[in-house]
CSV table of C-alpha atoms in Angstrom, one decimal:
chain,number,residue,atom,x,y,z
A,19,UNK,CA,42.5,-65.2,71.9
A,20,UNK,CA,43.5,-63.1,69.0
A,21,UNK,CA,40.2,-61.4,69.1
A,22,UNK,CA,40.7,-60.1,72.6
A,23,UNK,CA,44.2,-58.7,71.6
A,24,UNK,CA,42.4,-56.9,68.8
A,25,UNK,CA,39.7,-55.6,71.1
A,26,UNK,CA,42.4,-54.2,73.3
A,27,UNK,CA,44.0,-52.3,70.5
A,28,UNK,CA,40.6,-51.1,69.2
A,29,UNK,CA,40.0,-49.7,72.7
A,30,UNK,CA,43.3,-47.9,72.7
A,31,UNK,CA,42.5,-46.5,69.4
A,32,UNK,CA,39.1,-45.3,70.5
A,33,UNK,CA,40.7,-43.6,73.6
A,34,UNK,CA,43.5,-42.0,71.6
A,35,UNK,CA,40.9,-40.7,69.1
A,36,UNK,CA,38.9,-39.1,71.9
A,37,UNK,CA,42.0,-37.7,73.4
A,38,UNK,CA,42.9,-36.1,70.1
A,39,UNK,CA,39.5,-34.7,69.7
A,40,UNK,CA,39.7,-33.1,73.2
A,41,UNK,CA,43.1,-31.7,72.6
A,42,UNK,CA,42.1,-30.3,69.2
A,43,UNK,CA,39.0,-28.5,71.0
A,44,UNK,CA,41.3,-27.3,73.8
A,45,UNK,CA,43.6,-25.7,71.3
A,46,UNK,CA,40.8,-24.1,69.3
A,47,UNK,CA,39.2,-22.8,72.5
A,48,UNK,CA,42.5,-21.4,73.8
A,49,UNK,CA,43.1,-19.7,70.4
A,50,UNK,CA,39.6,-18.3,70.4
A,51,UNK,CA,39.7,-17.1,74.0
A,52,UNK,CA,43.2,-15.4,73.9
A,53,UNK,CA,42.6,-13.6,70.6
A,54,UNK,CA,40.9,-10.2,70.0
A,55,UNK,CA,40.3,-8.3,66.8
A,56,UNK,CA,38.8,-4.9,66.7
A,57,UNK,CA,35.9,-4.0,64.5
A,58,UNK,CA,38.2,-2.3,62.1
A,59,UNK,CA,40.3,-5.4,61.8
A,60,UNK,CA,37.2,-7.4,61.1
A,61,UNK,CA,36.1,-5.0,58.3
A,62,UNK,CA,39.5,-5.0,56.8
A,63,UNK,CA,39.6,-8.8,56.8
A,64,UNK,CA,36.2,-9.0,55.1
A,65,UNK,CA,37.5,-6.7,52.3
A,66,UNK,CA,40.8,-8.5,51.8
A,67,UNK,CA,39.2,-11.8,51.9
A,68,UNK,CA,36.8,-10.8,49.1
A,69,UNK,CA,39.7,-9.5,47.1
A,70,UNK,CA,41.8,-12.6,47.5
A,71,UNK,CA,39.0,-14.9,46.1
A,72,UNK,CA,37.7,-12.6,43.3
A,73,UNK,CA,36.0,-15.1,41.1
A,74,UNK,CA,37.8,-18.0,42.6
A,75,UNK,CA,35.9,-20.6,44.6
A,76,UNK,CA,38.3,-22.2,47.1
A,77,UNK,CA,37.3,-25.0,49.5
A,78,UNK,CA,34.0,-25.1,51.2
A,79,UNK,CA,34.0,-21.6,52.8
A,80,UNK,CA,33.8,-18.9,50.2
A,81,UNK,CA,34.1,-15.3,51.5
A,82,UNK,CA,30.5,-14.6,50.7
A,83,UNK,CA,29.4,-17.7,52.8
A,84,UNK,CA,31.4,-16.5,55.8
A,85,UNK,CA,30.3,-12.9,55.3
A,86,UNK,CA,26.7,-14.0,55.0
A,87,UNK,CA,27.0,-16.2,58.1
A,88,UNK,CA,28.5,-13.3,60.1
A,89,UNK,CA,25.9,-10.9,58.9
A,90,UNK,CA,23.0,-13.3,59.9
A,91,UNK,CA,24.5,-13.8,63.4
A,92,UNK,CA,25.0,-10.1,63.9
A,93,UNK,CA,21.4,-9.4,62.8
A,94,UNK,CA,20.2,-11.9,65.3
A,95,UNK,CA,22.4,-10.5,68.1
A,96,UNK,CA,21.4,-6.9,67.4
A,97,UNK,CA,17.7,-7.9,67.3
A,98,UNK,CA,18.0,-9.6,70.7
A,99,UNK,CA,19.8,-6.7,72.3
A,100,UNK,CA,17.2,-4.3,71.0
A,101,UNK,CA,14.3,-6.5,72.0
A,102,UNK,CA,15.4,-7.3,75.5
A,103,UNK,CA,17.0,-4.0,76.2
A,104,UNK,CA,20.2,-5.8,77.4
A,105,UNK,CA,23.2,-4.5,75.6
A,106,UNK,CA,26.4,-6.5,76.1
A,107,UNK,CA,29.4,-4.4,75.5
A,108,UNK,CA,32.1,-7.0,76.2
A,109,UNK,CA,32.4,-10.7,76.8
A,110,UNK,CA,35.4,-12.9,77.5
A,111,UNK,CA,35.6,-16.5,78.5
A,112,UNK,CA,38.3,-18.9,79.5
A,113,UNK,CA,38.0,-22.7,79.5
A,114,UNK,CA,39.2,-23.9,82.8
A,115,UNK,CA,38.5,-27.6,82.4
A,116,UNK,CA,37.4,-29.8,79.6
A,117,UNK,CA,36.9,-33.5,79.7
A,118,UNK,CA,34.6,-35.7,77.6
A,119,UNK,CA,31.5,-35.0,79.6
A,120,UNK,CA,32.3,-31.8,81.6
A,121,UNK,CA,33.3,-28.3,80.5
A,122,UNK,CA,34.0,-25.7,83.0
A,123,UNK,CA,34.3,-22.0,81.8
A,124,UNK,CA,34.9,-18.7,83.5
A,125,UNK,CA,32.9,-15.8,81.9
A,126,UNK,CA,33.4,-12.0,82.2
A,127,UNK,CA,30.5,-10.0,80.8
A,128,UNK,CA,29.7,-6.3,80.9
A,129,UNK,CA,26.9,-4.4,79.5
A,130,UNK,CA,23.9,-2.2,80.3
A,131,UNK,CA,20.2,-2.3,80.5
A,132,UNK,CA,18.8,1.0,79.5
A,133,UNK,CA,20.9,3.3,81.6
A,134,UNK,CA,21.9,0.8,84.2
A,135,UNK,CA,25.5,-0.7,83.6
A,136,UNK,CA,26.7,-4.0,85.1
A,137,UNK,CA,29.7,-6.2,85.2
A,138,UNK,CA,29.5,-9.8,85.8
A,139,UNK,CA,31.8,-12.7,86.5
A,140,UNK,CA,30.8,-16.3,86.9
A,141,UNK,CA,31.7,-19.8,86.4
A,142,UNK,CA,29.7,-22.1,84.2
A,143,UNK,CA,29.7,-25.9,84.4
A,144,UNK,CA,28.2,-27.8,81.5
A,145,UNK,CA,27.7,-31.5,81.8
A,146,UNK,CA,26.8,-33.9,79.0
A,147,UNK,CA,24.1,-36.3,80.3
A,148,UNK,CA,22.5,-39.0,78.2
A,149,UNK,CA,20.0,-36.7,76.4
A,150,UNK,CA,20.8,-33.2,77.3
A,151,UNK,CA,23.4,-30.8,78.5
A,152,UNK,CA,22.9,-29.4,82.0
A,153,UNK,CA,24.4,-25.9,83.0
A,154,UNK,CA,25.1,-24.7,86.5
A,155,UNK,CA,26.4,-21.3,87.5
A,156,UNK,CA,28.7,-20.8,90.5
A,157,UNK,CA,31.0,-18.0,91.9
A,158,UNK,CA,28.7,-15.4,90.6
A,159,UNK,CA,29.9,-11.7,91.1
A,160,UNK,CA,27.9,-8.7,90.1
A,161,UNK,CA,29.0,-5.2,90.0
A,162,UNK,CA,26.3,-2.6,89.4
A,163,UNK,CA,26.7,1.1,88.7
A,164,UNK,CA,24.0,2.1,91.2
A,165,UNK,CA,25.5,-0.2,93.8
A,166,UNK,CA,25.0,2.4,96.6
A,167,UNK,CA,21.3,2.1,96.5
A,168,UNK,CA,20.6,-0.3,99.4
A,169,UNK,CA,17.8,-2.1,97.6
A,170,UNK,CA,20.0,-2.7,94.7
A,171,UNK,CA,22.9,-4.1,96.9
A,172,UNK,CA,20.5,-6.2,98.9
A,173,UNK,CA,19.2,-7.7,95.6
A,174,UNK,CA,22.8,-8.2,94.3
A,175,UNK,CA,24.1,-10.0,97.3
A,176,UNK,CA,21.1,-12.3,97.3
A,177,UNK,CA,21.4,-13.0,93.7
A,178,UNK,CA,25.2,-13.8,94.1
A,179,UNK,CA,24.6,-15.9,97.0
A,180,UNK,CA,22.3,-18.3,95.1
A,181,UNK,CA,24.0,-17.9,91.6
A,182,UNK,CA,20.6,-16.5,90.4
A,183,UNK,CA,21.8,-15.3,87.1
A,184,UNK,CA,18.6,-15.7,85.3
A,185,UNK,CA,16.6,-14.0,88.0
A,186,UNK,CA,19.2,-11.2,87.8
A,187,UNK,CA,18.7,-10.6,84.1
A,188,UNK,CA,14.9,-10.8,84.4
A,189,UNK,CA,14.7,-8.4,87.2
A,190,UNK,CA,17.2,-6.1,85.6
A,191,UNK,CA,14.9,-5.4,82.7
A,192,UNK,CA,11.9,-4.5,84.7
A,193,UNK,CA,14.1,-2.6,87.3
A,194,UNK,CA,15.8,-0.7,84.5
A,195,UNK,CA,12.6,0.2,82.8
A,196,UNK,CA,11.3,1.5,86.2
A,197,UNK,CA,14.6,3.3,86.9
A,198,UNK,CA,14.6,5.0,83.5
A,199,UNK,CA,10.9,6.0,83.9
A,200,UNK,CA,11.7,7.5,87.4
A,201,UNK,CA,14.8,9.3,86.0
A,202,UNK,CA,12.8,10.8,83.2
A,203,UNK,CA,10.2,11.8,85.6
A,204,UNK,CA,12.7,13.6,87.9
A,205,UNK,CA,14.3,15.4,84.9
A,206,UNK,CA,10.8,16.5,83.8
A,207,UNK,CA,10.2,18.2,87.1
A,208,UNK,CA,13.7,19.9,87.3
B,743,UNK,CA,41.6,-98.0,41.8
B,744,UNK,CA,44.1,-96.3,43.9
B,745,UNK,CA,47.3,-97.7,45.3
B,746,UNK,CA,47.1,-98.9,48.7
B,747,UNK,CA,49.3,-97.8,51.5
B,748,UNK,CA,51.7,-100.5,52.8
B,749,UNK,CA,50.5,-102.5,55.6
B,750,UNK,CA,47.1,-101.0,55.4
B,751,UNK,CA,44.2,-102.5,53.9
B,752,UNK,CA,41.5,-100.3,52.6
B,753,UNK,CA,38.4,-101.1,50.6
B,754,UNK,CA,38.0,-98.9,47.5
B,755,UNK,CA,35.3,-96.9,49.3
B,756,UNK,CA,37.5,-96.5,52.2
B,757,UNK,CA,40.3,-95.1,50.1
B,758,UNK,CA,38.0,-92.4,48.8
B,759,UNK,CA,36.9,-91.6,52.1
B,760,UNK,CA,40.5,-91.3,53.3
B,761,UNK,CA,41.4,-89.1,50.3
B,762,UNK,CA,38.4,-86.9,51.0
B,763,UNK,CA,39.3,-86.6,54.6
B,764,UNK,CA,42.9,-85.7,53.7
B,765,UNK,CA,41.6,-83.1,51.1
B,766,UNK,CA,39.3,-81.8,53.8
B,767,UNK,CA,42.1,-81.5,56.3
B,768,UNK,CA,44.3,-79.7,53.7
B,769,UNK,CA,41.5,-77.3,53.0
B,770,UNK,CA,40.9,-76.7,56.6
B,771,UNK,CA,44.7,-76.0,57.1
B,772,UNK,CA,44.7,-73.6,54.2
B,773,UNK,CA,41.6,-71.8,55.7
B,774,UNK,CA,43.3,-71.7,59.1
B,775,UNK,CA,46.5,-70.3,57.6
B,776,UNK,CA,44.5,-67.7,55.7
B,777,UNK,CA,42.6,-66.8,58.8
B,778,UNK,CA,45.9,-66.6,60.9
B,779,UNK,CA,47.4,-64.3,58.2
B,780,UNK,CA,44.4,-62.2,58.2
B,781,UNK,CA,44.4,-61.8,62.0
B,782,UNK,CA,48.1,-61.0,61.8
B,783,UNK,CA,47.5,-58.4,59.1
B,784,UNK,CA,44.7,-56.9,61.2
B,785,UNK,CA,46.8,-56.9,64.3
B,786,UNK,CA,49.7,-55.2,62.3
B,787,UNK,CA,47.2,-52.6,60.9
B,788,UNK,CA,45.8,-51.9,64.5
B,789,UNK,CA,49.3,-51.6,65.9
B,790,UNK,CA,50.4,-49.2,63.1
B,791,UNK,CA,47.2,-47.1,63.6
B,792,UNK,CA,47.9,-46.9,67.5
B,793,UNK,CA,51.4,-45.6,66.7
B,794,UNK,CA,50.0,-43.1,64.2
B,795,UNK,CA,47.4,-41.8,66.7
B,796,UNK,CA,50.1,-41.7,69.5
B,797,UNK,CA,52.2,-39.5,67.3
B,798,UNK,CA,49.3,-37.2,66.4
B,799,UNK,CA,48.4,-37.0,70.0
B,800,UNK,CA,51.9,-36.1,71.2
B,801,UNK,CA,52.2,-33.3,68.5
B,802,UNK,CA,48.9,-31.9,69.5
B,803,UNK,CA,49.9,-32.0,73.3
B,804,UNK,CA,53.1,-30.2,72.4
B,805,UNK,CA,51.2,-27.6,70.5
B,806,UNK,CA,48.8,-27.1,73.4
B,807,UNK,CA,51.7,-26.9,75.9
B,808,UNK,CA,53.4,-24.2,73.8
B,809,UNK,CA,50.3,-22.3,73.5
B,810,UNK,CA,49.8,-22.4,77.4
B,811,UNK,CA,53.4,-21.2,77.9
B,812,UNK,CA,52.9,-18.4,75.5
B,813,UNK,CA,49.7,-17.2,77.3
B,814,UNK,CA,51.3,-17.2,80.6
B,815,UNK,CA,54.1,-15.1,79.5
B,816,UNK,CA,51.7,-12.3,78.4
B,817,UNK,CA,49.3,-10.2,80.3
B,818,UNK,CA,45.7,-9.9,79.6
B,819,UNK,CA,44.4,-10.4,76.0
B,820,UNK,CA,47.0,-11.0,73.4
B,821,UNK,CA,46.6,-10.9,69.7
B,822,UNK,CA,47.6,-14.1,67.7
B,823,UNK,CA,51.4,-14.6,67.4
B,824,UNK,CA,51.6,-15.2,63.7
B,825,UNK,CA,49.8,-12.9,61.2
B,826,UNK,CA,46.4,-14.4,61.0
B,827,UNK,CA,44.7,-14.9,57.6
B,828,UNK,CA,41.5,-12.9,56.8
B,829,UNK,CA,39.5,-16.1,56.9
B,830,UNK,CA,40.8,-16.9,60.4
B,831,UNK,CA,39.9,-13.5,61.5
B,832,UNK,CA,36.3,-13.7,60.2
B,833,UNK,CA,36.1,-17.3,61.7
B,834,UNK,CA,37.2,-15.8,65.0
B,835,UNK,CA,34.5,-13.2,64.7
B,836,UNK,CA,31.8,-15.6,63.8
B,837,UNK,CA,32.7,-17.8,66.8
B,838,UNK,CA,32.7,-14.7,69.0
B,839,UNK,CA,29.2,-13.5,68.1
B,840,UNK,CA,28.0,-17.1,68.5
B,841,UNK,CA,29.3,-17.1,72.0
B,842,UNK,CA,27.5,-13.8,72.7
B,843,UNK,CA,24.3,-15.3,71.4
B,844,UNK,CA,24.8,-18.3,73.7
B,845,UNK,CA,25.1,-15.9,76.7
B,846,UNK,CA,21.6,-14.7,75.9
B,847,UNK,CA,20.4,-18.1,76.7
B,848,UNK,CA,21.6,-17.4,80.3
B,849,UNK,CA,19.4,-14.3,80.5
B,850,UNK,CA,16.3,-16.2,80.0
B,851,UNK,CA,15.2,-14.9,76.6
B,852,UNK,CA,17.1,-15.6,73.5
B,853,UNK,CA,16.2,-16.4,69.9
B,854,UNK,CA,16.8,-16.0,66.2
B,855,UNK,CA,15.1,-14.3,63.3
B,856,UNK,CA,13.4,-16.6,60.8
B,857,UNK,CA,12.2,-16.0,57.4
B,858,UNK,CA,8.6,-15.3,58.5
B,859,UNK,CA,9.2,-14.0,62.0
B,860,UNK,CA,11.2,-14.9,65.2
B,861,UNK,CA,11.9,-18.1,67.1
B,862,UNK,CA,12.1,-17.3,70.7
B,863,UNK,CA,13.7,-19.6,73.4
B,864,UNK,CA,12.6,-19.2,77.0
B,865,UNK,CA,15.1,-20.7,79.4
B,866,UNK,CA,14.2,-21.7,82.9
B,867,UNK,CA,16.4,-22.0,86.0
B,868,UNK,CA,16.1,-22.6,89.7
B,869,UNK,CA,18.9,-20.5,91.3
B,870,UNK,CA,22.1,-21.4,89.5
B,871,UNK,CA,20.8,-24.6,87.8
B,872,UNK,CA,19.4,-24.1,84.4
B,873,UNK,CA,16.5,-26.4,83.6
B,874,UNK,CA,14.4,-27.0,80.5
B,875,UNK,CA,14.0,-24.5,77.8
B,876,UNK,CA,10.9,-24.0,75.6
B,877,UNK,CA,10.6,-22.7,72.1
B,878,UNK,CA,8.0,-20.4,70.5
B,879,UNK,CA,8.2,-20.0,66.7
B,880,UNK,CA,6.2,-16.8,66.0
B,881,UNK,CA,5.1,-15.5,62.7
B,882,UNK,CA,4.8,-11.7,62.4
B,883,UNK,CA,2.6,-11.1,59.4
B,884,UNK,CA,-0.1,-10.5,58.9
B,885,UNK,CA,-0.3,-10.2,62.6
B,886,UNK,CA,1.7,-11.9,65.4
B,887,UNK,CA,0.8,-15.6,65.7
B,888,UNK,CA,2.2,-18.7,67.3
B,889,UNK,CA,3.3,-21.0,64.6
B,890,UNK,CA,4.8,-23.8,66.7
B,891,UNK,CA,5.8,-24.1,70.2
B,892,UNK,CA,7.1,-26.6,72.9
B,893,UNK,CA,5.3,-25.2,75.8
B,894,UNK,CA,3.6,-28.0,77.9
B,895,UNK,CA,-0.2,-28.2,77.6
B,896,UNK,CA,-0.9,-27.4,81.1
B,897,UNK,CA,0.6,-24.0,80.9
B,898,UNK,CA,-2.1,-21.5,79.9
B,899,UNK,CA,-0.3,-20.3,76.8
B,900,UNK,CA,-3.6,-19.5,75.0
B,901,UNK,CA,-4.8,-17.3,77.7
B,902,UNK,CA,-1.5,-15.5,78.1
B,903,UNK,CA,-1.4,-15.0,74.2
B,904,UNK,CA,-5.0,-13.7,74.1
B,905,UNK,CA,-4.1,-11.1,76.6
B,906,UNK,CA,-0.7,-9.9,75.5
B,907,UNK,CA,0.5,-11.2,72.2
B,908,UNK,CA,-1.0,-8.6,69.9
B,909,UNK,CA,-0.3,-5.7,72.0
B,910,UNK,CA,3.0,-6.3,73.9
B,911,UNK,CA,5.2,-9.1,72.8
B,912,UNK,CA,7.7,-8.3,75.5
B,913,UNK,CA,5.0,-8.5,78.2
B,914,UNK,CA,3.8,-11.8,76.6
B,915,UNK,CA,7.2,-13.4,76.9
B,916,UNK,CA,7.8,-12.0,80.4
B,917,UNK,CA,4.5,-13.4,81.7
B,918,UNK,CA,5.0,-16.7,79.9
B,919,UNK,CA,8.5,-16.8,81.3
B,920,UNK,CA,7.2,-16.3,84.8
B,921,UNK,CA,4.8,-19.3,84.4
B,922,UNK,CA,7.4,-21.4,82.9
B,923,UNK,CA,10.1,-20.6,85.5
B,924,UNK,CA,7.6,-21.0,88.4
B,925,UNK,CA,6.6,-24.5,86.9
B,926,UNK,CA,10.3,-25.4,86.5
B,927,UNK,CA,11.0,-24.3,90.1
B,928,UNK,CA,8.2,-26.3,91.6
B,929,UNK,CA,9.1,-29.4,89.6
B,930,UNK,CA,12.7,-29.0,90.6
B,931,UNK,CA,11.9,-28.7,94.3
B,932,UNK,CA,9.7,-31.9,94.2
B,933,UNK,CA,12.4,-33.8,92.3
B,934,UNK,CA,15.2,-32.6,94.7
B,935,UNK,CA,12.9,-33.8,97.5
B,936,UNK,CA,12.5,-37.3,96.0
B,937,UNK,CA,16.3,-37.5,95.2
B,938,UNK,CA,17.8,-36.3,98.4
B,939,UNK,CA,15.1,-37.0,101.1
B,940,UNK,CA,13.5,-40.2,100.0
B,941,UNK,CA,14.4,-41.8,103.4
B,942,UNK,CA,12.1,-39.3,105.1
B,943,UNK,CA,9.2,-39.7,102.7
B,944,UNK,CA,6.8,-42.6,103.3
B,945,UNK,CA,5.2,-43.9,100.2
B,946,UNK,CA,5.1,-42.0,96.9
B,947,UNK,CA,5.1,-38.3,96.4
B,948,UNK,CA,1.9,-37.5,94.5
B,949,UNK,CA,1.9,-34.6,92.1
B,950,UNK,CA,0.0,-33.3,89.1
B,951,UNK,CA,1.7,-32.3,85.8
B,952,UNK,CA,1.6,-28.6,86.7
B,953,UNK,CA,3.3,-29.5,89.9
B,954,UNK,CA,1.1,-27.1,91.7
B,955,UNK,CA,-0.4,-29.7,93.9
B,956,UNK,CA,1.7,-32.0,96.0
B,957,UNK,CA,0.6,-34.5,98.6
B,958,UNK,CA,3.0,-36.8,100.5
B,959,UNK,CA,3.6,-38.4,103.9
B,960,UNK,CA,6.9,-37.8,105.8
B,961,UNK,CA,8.5,-38.9,109.0
B,962,UNK,CA,9.1,-36.7,112.0
B,963,UNK,CA,10.5,-37.7,115.3
B,964,UNK,CA,9.5,-36.2,118.7
B,965,UNK,CA,10.9,-37.5,122.0
B,966,UNK,CA,12.6,-40.5,120.2
B,967,UNK,CA,9.4,-41.7,118.6
B,968,UNK,CA,8.5,-41.2,114.9
B,969,UNK,CA,5.2,-40.1,113.6
B,970,UNK,CA,3.8,-39.6,110.2
B,971,UNK,CA,2.8,-36.1,108.8
B,972,UNK,CA,0.7,-35.9,105.9
B,973,UNK,CA,1.1,-32.8,103.9
B,974,UNK,CA,-0.8,-31.1,101.1
B,975,UNK,CA,0.7,-28.2,99.3
B,976,UNK,CA,-1.3,-26.1,96.9
B,977,UNK,CA,0.5,-23.5,94.8
B,978,UNK,CA,-2.3,-21.2,93.9
B,979,UNK,CA,-0.2,-18.7,92.2
B,980,UNK,CA,1.0,-20.2,89.0
B,981,UNK,CA,3.8,-17.7,88.7
B,982,UNK,CA,5.1,-18.5,92.1
B,983,UNK,CA,7.2,-21.5,93.2
B,984,UNK,CA,6.1,-21.3,96.9
B,985,UNK,CA,2.8,-22.8,98.1
B,986,UNK,CA,-0.2,-20.5,98.9
B,987,UNK,CA,-1.9,-23.2,101.1
B,988,UNK,CA,-0.3,-25.9,103.3
B,989,UNK,CA,-2.3,-28.5,105.2
B,990,UNK,CA,-0.5,-30.8,107.5
B,991,UNK,CA,-2.3,-33.5,109.3
B,992,UNK,CA,-1.1,-36.2,111.7
B,993,UNK,CA,-2.5,-39.5,112.8
B,994,UNK,CA,-5.2,-39.3,115.5
B,995,UNK,CA,-2.9,-40.9,118.1
B,996,UNK,CA,-0.3,-38.2,117.8
B,997,UNK,CA,0.6,-36.2,121.0
B,998,UNK,CA,-0.5,-32.5,121.3
B,999,UNK,CA,3.1,-31.3,121.1
B,1000,UNK,CA,3.1,-32.5,117.5
B,1001,UNK,CA,0.5,-29.9,116.6
B,1002,UNK,CA,3.1,-27.2,117.3
B,1003,UNK,CA,5.6,-28.9,115.1
B,1004,UNK,CA,3.0,-29.2,112.4
B,1005,UNK,CA,2.3,-25.5,112.5
B,1006,UNK,CA,6.0,-24.6,112.5
B,1007,UNK,CA,6.5,-26.9,109.5
B,1008,UNK,CA,3.5,-25.4,107.8
B,1009,UNK,CA,4.8,-22.0,108.2
B,1010,UNK,CA,8.3,-23.0,107.0
B,1011,UNK,CA,6.9,-24.7,103.7
B,1012,UNK,CA,5.2,-21.4,102.9
B,1013,UNK,CA,8.3,-19.4,103.1
B,1014,UNK,CA,11.1,-21.8,102.0
B,1015,UNK,CA,11.7,-24.0,99.2
B,1016,UNK,CA,10.6,-27.6,99.8
B,1017,UNK,CA,14.1,-29.2,99.6
B,1018,UNK,CA,15.6,-26.5,101.7
B,1019,UNK,CA,13.0,-26.9,104.3
B,1020,UNK,CA,13.8,-30.6,104.6
B,1021,UNK,CA,17.5,-29.8,104.6
B,1022,UNK,CA,16.8,-27.6,107.7
B,1023,UNK,CA,14.9,-30.5,109.4
B,1024,UNK,CA,17.9,-32.8,109.0
B,1025,UNK,CA,20.3,-30.3,110.4
B,1026,UNK,CA,18.0,-29.4,113.2
B,1027,UNK,CA,17.8,-33.1,114.1
B,1028,UNK,CA,21.5,-33.4,114.0
B,1029,UNK,CA,21.8,-30.4,116.3
B,1030,UNK,CA,19.4,-31.9,118.8
B,1031,UNK,CA,21.5,-35.1,119.0
């Protein structure tokens, strides 16, 4: 009999621990998503962080660790942007729903591919299955600079309708290259 | 020789047995008492832990609520209310760049630089649903080579690499991505068919690993009778998720009107995704009733 009471308490403890974990994540997400620091502020922080801990090693994250981590990530990002031709100029997200197995976020993304610029908004649902995480896009909205072009607007509406974000990016690369080529050709003949 | 209890007669052996029994009983009682005490201690500990956690949870909840209120009061993006430490700023930036890198996953090609080259990740999707992703660990010196990968064996990776890897990596990845996305799309359609329209499928849906050959039987109704169609879908273009060849056959006793239906279905399967085609059958039937 006592065992079952203990079990009840243990279940409560487990559910409280999960709740705490979720709340902590919600807080972190919200802090992250509502904050913005400019590049200058970042540079200043790196400098002041290094000065603060001159010769001192405090905790697990030394300034050189964080700086190295940031540099490695920025190198990867800049490589990807150069390689794919897709330059993201801004990105913001907002966590709309978060439970143990489900996270829903709204994303706003802008950038350009060669000379074509775009602005996107979409909702991303991520669900934790047994072995993997599934991701589904919905409410996709695309604004393209050359939106007056009827081919482009047809492509954009069809992409939006089916939430075809992946296809959008894959097509964008090839279209942008072709567009750039055409633009250069016209300029050449002017 | 022990004393004997009044009114009770024990043999010497019986006395010892009785004493042993009393001793055993006392032992048992002591153990039980210990056990009960331990249980009570455990219970007390658990109760205390629950209280501790409840307090922690309530504090966090209040923190989150305050955060929400602050955010509703301001328009657009606000900077942190208190002066953030340099470390906090850096940590923010790191998370921000990580989030940007994750967005690349949604574009179809993402990756990271490695000591000896690059590790690319090709993601696949069907419309808005992201499916499996595949890794390619490339070495760049002395020439571009594939070190490791998770591309399935039935995708012609070797052929594609031979044609493009040395001359145009972007093209290589693009062609490989076409193959992988088409395969993922075909597999997705077959899975959706099995998941949502199993009541219309008779028997098992046969498919090969590349999912470019599907054979199955399904029910159709005409004039309130049901007939069986056998369909064979061949996806001749490996970069396409629609079939190039559709063969529908019916049983010999089927009426002639069914041939028209078969032709219509055959045309539909060539133009529309498999699960969407079946969805349109269901709604067409509903409309007819």
